[in-house]
Short mmCIF file of C-alpha atoms in Angstrom, two decimals:
data_model
loop_
_atom_site.label_atom_id
_atom_site.label_comp_id
_atom_site.label_asym_id
_atom_site.label_seq_id
_atom_site.Cartn_x
_atom_site.Cartn_y
_atom_site.Cartn_z
CA MET A 256 0.00 0.00 0.00
CA ASN A 257 1.56 3.26 -1.15
CA ARG A 258 0.38 5.92 1.32
CA ASN A 259 2.00 9.22 2.03
CA TYR A 260 2.65 8.71 5.73
CA PHE A 261 3.62 12.37 6.19
CA VAL A 262 -0.03 13.17 5.44
CA TYR A 263 -1.80 10.01 6.61
CA ILE A 264 -0.36 9.81 10.14
CA PRO A 265 -1.14 13.46 11.07
CA LEU A 266 -4.60 13.04 9.51
CA VAL A 267 -5.39 9.96 11.61
CA ALA A 268 -3.88 11.62 14.69
CA LEU A 269 -6.05 14.74 14.30
CA VAL A 270 -9.22 12.73 13.68
CA LEU A 271 -8.40 10.56 16.70
CA PHE A 272 -7.77 13.68 18.80
CA GLY A 273 -11.14 15.08 17.69
CA LEU A 274 -12.87 11.78 18.42
CA LEU A 275 -11.35 11.55 21.89
CA GLY A 276 -12.25 15.18 22.59
CA ALA A 277 -15.83 14.63 21.45
CA LEU A 278 -16.04 11.44 23.53
CA SER A 279 -14.77 13.37 26.56
CA ILE A 280 -17.39 16.08 26.12
CA SER A 281 -20.08 13.44 25.50
CA TYR A 282 -19.08 11.65 28.69
CA ALA A 283 -19.19 14.94 30.62
CA ASN A 284 -22.68 15.49 29.18
CA TYR A 285 -23.66 12.01 30.33
CA GLN A 286 -22.37 12.93 33.82
CA GLY A 287 -24.51 16.07 33.90
CA VAL A 288 -22.50 18.86 32.21
CA ASN A 289 -24.88 19.97 29.48
CA CYS A 290 -23.88 20.55 25.89
CA PRO A 291 -26.24 22.26 23.43
CA TYR A 292 -28.99 20.26 21.74
CA ILE A 293 -30.07 19.80 18.14
CA PHE A 294 -33.74 18.93 18.49
CA PHE A 295 -33.60 16.21 21.17
CA VAL A 296 -30.00 15.07 20.67
CA PRO A 297 -27.00 16.63 22.43
CA VAL A 298 -24.66 18.15 19.83
CA CYS A 299 -21.67 16.47 21.46
CA TYR A 300 -23.13 13.06 20.53
CA VAL A 301 -23.62 14.18 16.93
CA VAL A 302 -20.01 15.40 16.76
CA THR A 303 -18.76 12.15 18.31
CA ALA A 304 -20.61 10.16 15.64
CA ALA A 305 -19.18 12.43 12.92
CA TYR A 306 -15.58 11.96 14.09
CA ALA A 307 -16.22 8.21 14.46
CA ALA A 308 -17.37 8.07 10.82
CA MET A 309 -14.21 9.86 9.71
CA MET A 310 -12.05 7.50 11.76
CA LEU A 311 -13.79 4.41 10.37
CA ALA A 312 -13.26 5.66 6.83
CA LEU A 313 -9.55 6.11 7.52
CA VAL A 314 -8.69 2.91 9.36
CA ILE A 315 -10.95 0.19 7.95
CA PRO A 316 -9.58 -0.77 4.54
CA GLN A 317 -12.56 -2.65 3.11
CA ILE A 318 -15.31 -0.03 3.43
CA HIS A 319 -16.81 0.73 0.05
CA CYS A 320 -17.53 4.41 -0.50
CA LYS A 321 -15.11 5.28 2.30
CA HIS A 322 -14.59 8.78 0.91
CA TYR A 323 -18.31 9.41 1.13
CA LEU A 324 -18.35 8.22 4.74
CA PHE A 325 -15.42 10.48 5.55
CA SER A 326 -17.06 13.40 3.73
CA VAL A 327 -20.39 12.99 5.53
CA GLY A 328 -18.63 12.79 8.91
CA TRP A 329 -16.48 15.81 8.10
CA GLY A 330 -19.46 17.77 6.77
CA VAL A 331 -21.57 17.14 9.86
CA ALA A 332 -18.71 18.04 12.20
CA PHE A 333 -17.91 21.15 10.14
CA VAL A 334 -21.51 22.42 10.09
CA VAL A 335 -21.80 21.92 13.86
CA ALA A 336 -18.43 23.60 14.52
CA LEU A 337 -19.24 26.50 12.19
CA ALA A 338 -22.72 27.02 13.65
CA GLY A 339 -21.34 26.77 17.18
CA SER A 340 -18.50 29.17 16.42
CA LEU A 341 -20.81 31.71 14.85
CA SER A 342 -23.26 31.40 17.74
CA GLU A 343 -20.44 31.65 20.27
CA PHE A 344 -19.02 34.74 18.59
CA PHE A 345 -22.27 36.61 18.00
CA ALA A 346 -24.00 35.55 21.24
CA GLY A 347 -21.04 36.67 23.34
CA GLY A 348 -20.08 33.26 24.68
CA GLY A 349 -21.77 30.52 26.65
CA VAL A 350 -22.77 28.39 23.67
CA CYS A 351 -19.90 25.89 23.32
CA PRO A 352 -18.10 23.84 25.97
CA THR A 353 -14.66 25.29 26.69
CA SER A 354 -11.20 23.82 27.10
CA GLY A 355 -11.42 25.02 30.72
CA GLY A 356 -14.10 22.45 31.47
CA GLY A 357 -17.52 24.01 31.12
CA ARG A 358 -19.39 26.67 29.25
CA LEU A 359 -18.66 30.35 29.67
CA GLY A 360 -22.28 31.13 30.42
CA GLY A 361 -23.12 27.90 32.21
CA ALA A 362 -24.62 28.10 35.66
CA GLY A 363 -22.09 27.08 38.27
CA LEU A 364 -19.55 25.87 35.74
CA GLU A 365 -15.96 27.00 35.68
CA ALA A 366 -15.55 29.69 33.06
CA GLY A 367 -12.42 30.05 31.01
CA GLY A 368 -10.57 28.41 28.22
CA ILE A 369 -11.08 28.41 24.49
CA PRO A 370 -14.52 27.42 23.15
CA MET A 371 -14.20 23.90 21.78
CA CYS A 372 -16.20 24.79 18.67
CA TYR A 373 -13.40 27.22 17.68
CA LEU A 374 -10.80 24.49 18.18
CA SER A 375 -12.89 21.95 16.31
CA LEU A 376 -13.45 24.35 13.39
CA ALA A 377 -9.72 25.04 13.04
CA MET A 378 -8.85 21.37 13.36
CA LEU A 379 -11.48 20.39 10.78
CA LEU A 380 -9.96 22.77 8.25
CA VAL A 381 -6.55 21.15 8.75
CA ILE A 382 -8.16 17.69 8.51
CA LEU A 383 -9.77 18.67 5.21
CA ALA A 384 -6.46 19.90 3.79
CA LEU A 385 -4.72 16.67 4.85
CA PHE A 386 -7.55 14.51 3.49
CA LEU A 387 -7.47 16.27 0.13
CA ALA A 388 -3.67 16.03 -0.05
CA GLY A 389 -3.60 12.36 0.98
CA PRO A 390 -6.44 9.85 0.69
CA TYR A 391 -8.54 11.85 -1.76
CA ARG A 392 -5.62 12.55 -4.11
CA ARG A 393 -4.64 8.88 -3.93
CA ALA A 394 -8.19 7.74 -4.74
CA CYS A 395 -8.33 10.12 -7.70
CA ALA A 396 -5.01 8.79 -9.01
CA ILE A 397 -6.25 5.19 -8.74
CA HIS A 398 -9.53 6.08 -10.42
CA ASN A 399 -7.82 7.96 -13.24
CA ALA A 400 -5.29 5.16 -13.77
CA GLY A 401 -8.22 2.75 -14.20
CA LYS A 402 -9.77 4.96 -16.88
CA ALA A 403 -6.51 5.11 -18.85
CA HIS A 404 -6.65 1.38 -19.57
#
């Protein structure tokens, strides 16, 4: 398997970091620290599922349409991070969980730290660049080589 490990390893590491972060926030939500909701589902669970989809697409070799799975996971995580970041910025804080362990506007929670939606948005942009430079470019090359024959 001819992978560019200078792209693939950081890509997997960032997706894993995002997955572990989302799992941590989901567990905190399960323990009683609220995260925002989309309809009746906590956003942190949606983001966890999105990062899990990206991770599955990267590490399981025999998934058909793996780029679609990655793209759907990335798209969901990106929309949530963008919406959270915009809400956090324009609402003056208190929307997203923070790296300090709570929400800035949360009742009784420790304020401080960087809103996680900002971190997730930045990380997702780097993930996209790595994905396009690595697995997507490789898939295009394989596809185009098949058409040449």
